[in-house]
XYZ file of C-alpha atoms in Angstrom:
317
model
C 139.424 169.605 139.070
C 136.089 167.730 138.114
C 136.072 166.715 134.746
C 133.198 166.583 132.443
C 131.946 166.596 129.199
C 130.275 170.430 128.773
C 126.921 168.926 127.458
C 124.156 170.844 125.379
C 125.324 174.684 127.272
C 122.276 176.704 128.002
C 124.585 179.646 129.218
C 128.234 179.752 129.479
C 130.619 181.334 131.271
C 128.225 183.859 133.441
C 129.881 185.199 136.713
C 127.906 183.340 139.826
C 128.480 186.167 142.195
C 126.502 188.449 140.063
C 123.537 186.894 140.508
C 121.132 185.314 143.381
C 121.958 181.965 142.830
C 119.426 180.493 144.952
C 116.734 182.651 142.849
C 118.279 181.090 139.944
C 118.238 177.677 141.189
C 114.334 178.406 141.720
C 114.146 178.858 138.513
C 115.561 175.577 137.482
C 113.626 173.786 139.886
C 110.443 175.245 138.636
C 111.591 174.665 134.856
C 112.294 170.970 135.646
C 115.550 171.226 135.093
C 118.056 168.242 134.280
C 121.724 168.559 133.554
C 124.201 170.581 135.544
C 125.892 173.816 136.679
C 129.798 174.049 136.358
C 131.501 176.289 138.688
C 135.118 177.542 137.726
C 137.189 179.039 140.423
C 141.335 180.182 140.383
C 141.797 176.832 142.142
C 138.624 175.023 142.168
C 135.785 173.358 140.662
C 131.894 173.365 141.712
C 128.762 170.722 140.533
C 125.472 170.974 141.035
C 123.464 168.532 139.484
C 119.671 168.204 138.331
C 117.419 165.705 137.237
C 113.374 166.794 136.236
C 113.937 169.507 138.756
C 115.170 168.250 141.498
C 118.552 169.199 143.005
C 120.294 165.771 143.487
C 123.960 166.753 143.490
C 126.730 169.272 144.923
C 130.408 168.848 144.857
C 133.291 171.135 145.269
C 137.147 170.010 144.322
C 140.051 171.848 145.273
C 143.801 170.759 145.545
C 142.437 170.711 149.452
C 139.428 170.134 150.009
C 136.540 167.569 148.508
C 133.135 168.208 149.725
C 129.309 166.883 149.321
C 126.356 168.278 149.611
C 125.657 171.377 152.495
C 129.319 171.959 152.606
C 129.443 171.973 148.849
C 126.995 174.429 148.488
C 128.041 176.568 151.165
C 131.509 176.710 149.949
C 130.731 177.238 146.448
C 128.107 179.753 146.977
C 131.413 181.629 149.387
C 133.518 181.515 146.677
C 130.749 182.805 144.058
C 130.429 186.009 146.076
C 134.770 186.681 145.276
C 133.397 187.604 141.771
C 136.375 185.633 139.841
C 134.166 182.793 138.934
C 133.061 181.814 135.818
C 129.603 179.661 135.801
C 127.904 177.703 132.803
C 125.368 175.359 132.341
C 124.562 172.106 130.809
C 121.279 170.501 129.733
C 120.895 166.600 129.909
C 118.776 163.986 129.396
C 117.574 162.011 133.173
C 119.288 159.007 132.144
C 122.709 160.874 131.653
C 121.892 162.660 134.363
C 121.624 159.749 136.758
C 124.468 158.335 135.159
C 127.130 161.358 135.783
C 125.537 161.140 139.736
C 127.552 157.366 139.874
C 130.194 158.718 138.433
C 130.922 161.608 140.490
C 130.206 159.708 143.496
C 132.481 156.574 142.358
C 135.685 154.879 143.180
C 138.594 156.318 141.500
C 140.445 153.002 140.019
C 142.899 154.535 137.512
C 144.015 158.222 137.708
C 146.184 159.986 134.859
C 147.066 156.711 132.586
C 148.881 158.525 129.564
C 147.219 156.742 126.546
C 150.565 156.530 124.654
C 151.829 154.301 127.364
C 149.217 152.015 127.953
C 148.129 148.752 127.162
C 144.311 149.479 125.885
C 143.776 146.012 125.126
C 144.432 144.170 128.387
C 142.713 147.325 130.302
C 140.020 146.634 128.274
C 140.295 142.612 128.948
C 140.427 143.705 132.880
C 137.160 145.578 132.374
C 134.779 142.553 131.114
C 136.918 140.482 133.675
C 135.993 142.227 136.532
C 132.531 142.977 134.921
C 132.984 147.063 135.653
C 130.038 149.274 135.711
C 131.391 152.182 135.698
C 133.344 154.144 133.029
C 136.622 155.080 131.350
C 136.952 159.336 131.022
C 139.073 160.231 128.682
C 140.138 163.716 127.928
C 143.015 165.536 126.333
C 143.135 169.436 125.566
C 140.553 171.266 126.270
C 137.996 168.035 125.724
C 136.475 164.737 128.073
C 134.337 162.278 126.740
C 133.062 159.373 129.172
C 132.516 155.817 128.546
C 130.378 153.903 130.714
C 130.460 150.261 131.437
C 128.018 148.247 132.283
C 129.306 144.584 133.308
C 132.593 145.167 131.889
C 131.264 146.057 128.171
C 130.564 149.712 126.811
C 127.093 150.919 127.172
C 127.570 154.504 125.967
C 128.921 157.353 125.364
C 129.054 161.113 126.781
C 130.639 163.838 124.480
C 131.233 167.301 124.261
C 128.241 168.960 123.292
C 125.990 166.214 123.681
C 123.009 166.321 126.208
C 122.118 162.243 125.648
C 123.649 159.091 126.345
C 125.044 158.228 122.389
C 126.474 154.983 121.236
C 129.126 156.106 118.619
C 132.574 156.046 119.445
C 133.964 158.330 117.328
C 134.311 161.740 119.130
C 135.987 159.484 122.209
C 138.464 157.815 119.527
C 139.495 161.869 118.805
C 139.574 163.156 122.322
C 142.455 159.605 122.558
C 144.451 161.356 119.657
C 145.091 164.567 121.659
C 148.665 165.163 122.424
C 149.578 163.920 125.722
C 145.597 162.642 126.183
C 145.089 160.628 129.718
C 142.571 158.150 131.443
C 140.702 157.693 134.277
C 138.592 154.469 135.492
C 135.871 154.498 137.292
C 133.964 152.426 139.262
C 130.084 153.599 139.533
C 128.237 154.158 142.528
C 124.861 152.404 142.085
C 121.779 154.577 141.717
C 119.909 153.177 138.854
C 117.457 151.527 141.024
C 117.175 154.622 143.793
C 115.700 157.643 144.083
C 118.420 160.112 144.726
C 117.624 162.725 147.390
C 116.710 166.386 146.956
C 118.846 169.008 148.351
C 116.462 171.471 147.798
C 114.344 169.481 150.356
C 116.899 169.056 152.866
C 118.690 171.705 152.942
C 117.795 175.913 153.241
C 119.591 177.239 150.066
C 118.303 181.253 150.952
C 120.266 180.654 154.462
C 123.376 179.532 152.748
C 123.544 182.101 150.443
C 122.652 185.158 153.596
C 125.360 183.335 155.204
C 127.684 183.635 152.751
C 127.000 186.886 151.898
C 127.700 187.930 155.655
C 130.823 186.352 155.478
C 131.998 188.813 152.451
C 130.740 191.792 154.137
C 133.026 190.857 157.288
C 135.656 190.025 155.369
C 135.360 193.324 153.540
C 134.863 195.281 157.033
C 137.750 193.829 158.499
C 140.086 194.524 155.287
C 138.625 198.386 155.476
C 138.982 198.666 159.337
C 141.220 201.939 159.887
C 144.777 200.861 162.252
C 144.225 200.325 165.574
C 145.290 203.352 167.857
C 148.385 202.260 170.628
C 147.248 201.311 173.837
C 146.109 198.185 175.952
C 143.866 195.769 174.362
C 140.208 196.069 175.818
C 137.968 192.730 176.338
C 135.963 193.887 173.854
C 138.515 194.266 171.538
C 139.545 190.613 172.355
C 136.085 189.488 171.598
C 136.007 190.810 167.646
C 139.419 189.316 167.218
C 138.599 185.870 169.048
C 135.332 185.747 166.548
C 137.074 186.562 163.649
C 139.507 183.421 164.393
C 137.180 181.029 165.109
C 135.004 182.302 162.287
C 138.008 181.232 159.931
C 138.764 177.899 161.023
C 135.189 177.275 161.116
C 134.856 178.053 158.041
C 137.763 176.393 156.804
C 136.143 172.640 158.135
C 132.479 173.576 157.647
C 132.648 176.058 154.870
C 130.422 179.254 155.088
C 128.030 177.195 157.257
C 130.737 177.048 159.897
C 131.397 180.829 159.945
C 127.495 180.976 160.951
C 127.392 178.463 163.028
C 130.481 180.234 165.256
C 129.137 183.069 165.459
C 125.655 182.034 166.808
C 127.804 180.297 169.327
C 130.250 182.941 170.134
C 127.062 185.271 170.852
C 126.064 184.387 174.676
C 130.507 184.766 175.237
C 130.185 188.317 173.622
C 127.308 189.690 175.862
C 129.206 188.966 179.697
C 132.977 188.988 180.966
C 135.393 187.790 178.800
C 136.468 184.988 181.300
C 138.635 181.377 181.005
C 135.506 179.535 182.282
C 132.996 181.222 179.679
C 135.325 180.657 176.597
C 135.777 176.993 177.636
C 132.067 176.941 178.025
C 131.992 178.418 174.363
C 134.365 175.531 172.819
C 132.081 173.040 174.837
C 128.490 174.250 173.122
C 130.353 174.557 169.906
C 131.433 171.051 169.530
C 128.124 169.755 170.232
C 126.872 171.691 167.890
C 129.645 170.845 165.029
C 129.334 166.632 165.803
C 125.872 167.089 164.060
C 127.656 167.586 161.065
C 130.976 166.637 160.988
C 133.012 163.659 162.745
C 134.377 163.933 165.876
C 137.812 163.567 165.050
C 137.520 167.130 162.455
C 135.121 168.739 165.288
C 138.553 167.714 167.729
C 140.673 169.233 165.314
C 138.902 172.667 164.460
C 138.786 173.101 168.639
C 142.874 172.439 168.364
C 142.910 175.164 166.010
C 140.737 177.785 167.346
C 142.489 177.258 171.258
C 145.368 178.166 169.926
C 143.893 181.149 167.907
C 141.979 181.551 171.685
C 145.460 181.906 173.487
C 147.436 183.885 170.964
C 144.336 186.839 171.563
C 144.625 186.159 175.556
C 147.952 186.883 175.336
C 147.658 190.192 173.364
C 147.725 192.872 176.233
């Protein structure tokens, strides 16, 4: 789970899938929006992240997956659509904003340090020593608070509530009282000086969200589909159940993105003979297509998956 301070809420706790949510990311853009959205899923977490309007930031955190950007937003905008989400959302100031971007995007020094047991002092020492910028989150119950470093010494504060960068200490200091209370150090990613890209820019939110959106309504076909009548399996037949696997371990490497991008594929296999030579024709274009996004060794490992899916449906007579 990604943890955060909630900053200043400007709604809380809305369900995602009940509303367009790249119309209401429009609407942020145009307001000049900076702070950010929290997505809460069963089992995982969603960020997106503005700063004067802009759309600098998306993350999704599960126990199995940890994704950036396009697959971020494609998987959180799948799981929106399941309607057991919970979204609120955040106002900031930019330099909080910018400052939250490091941190999400840093390197995870310290994990889970239960306060009770550790030395603050010589973690502390080890900061200015090593001249961190970065920050110590700190969070117990239901509350975080962040303190960021910059050259090993404390250079603010982010609490509950807040929707600035504030130099007391003394909401942190309670947050460290919690029963059982933990810490986590981070080291920052460096983006004070650089102009952090847009996703909004890059990236074609409306064909994320159709794509998702097609993805419910075949799951939903398929989970509606009346029992199959007894009888040999025709090629055609083959064909819906050879997209529908591929489809799913596409989606499970690429997110909702994935699911589309099989099924454009898969649509010159489905129009002639179901042959050997056309589906290994179909893994072929595929792959090319998937190395623009992914590394080769994943792309290699999604076509493992799917030619096995691919020979369990050959062998269904």
């Amino acid at each position: 789970m990604i943890l955060l301070p909630r900053g200043n809420p400007v709604k809380e706790k809305v369900n995602p899938g009940k509303v367009s949510l790249p119309e209401a990311l429009d609407k942020l853009r145009q307001g000049k929006f900076t702070g950010y959205l929290r997505f809460d899923f069963p089992a995982a977490t969603g960020i997106f992240l503005f700063e004067g309007g802009r759309f600098v930031d998306a993350l999704f955190e599960s126990a199995h997956d940890s994704l950036l950007a396009r697959q971020a937003i494609s998987r959180i905008f799948s799981e929106a659509l399941k309607l057991n989400g919970l979204l609120s959302i955040y106002r900031l100031s930019a330099e909080l904003a910018t400052l939250l971007h490091g941190v999400l995007h840093g390197e995870l020094l310290h994990q889970g340090q239960e306060l009770e047991l550790l030395n603050v002092r010589a973690l502390l020492k080890r900061l200015r020593d090593d001249q961190l910028d970065g920050c110590l989150r700190i969070y117990g119950g239901e509350r975080v608070a962040l303190i960021f470093y910059r050259g090993g010494h404390p250079a603010g504060f982010f609490h509950e509530g807040a929707a600035d960068v504030e130099r007391t200490a003394d909401v942190s200091r309670s947050v460290a009282r919690e029963t059982g209370a933990k810490i986590d150090v981070l080291a920052a990613q460096g983006q004070a000086d650089k102009q952090l890209a847009d996703l909004w820019e890059t990236e074609n939110l409306a064909e994320l969200w159709q794509a998702a959106i097609g993805e419910r309504q075949a799951v939903a076909t398929a989970s509606n589909a009346p029992a199959r009548p007894a009888g040999p399996v025709t090629d055609a037949e083959r064909k819906a159940l050879l997209l529908g696997a591929v489809r799913k371990v596409a989606q499970k490497y690429l997110g909702a993105f994935g699911a589309s991008l099989a099924e454009k594929e898969f649509a010159g296999l489905a129009q002639g003979p179901f042959e050997p030579g056309r589906i290994t024709a179909f893994f072929a274009s595929l792959a090319q297509a998937a190395e623009l996004v992914i590394e080769t060794d994943k792309v290699q490992a999604m076509l493992a998956e799917m030619k096995q899916e691919a020979r369990l449906v050959l062998a269904n007579k």
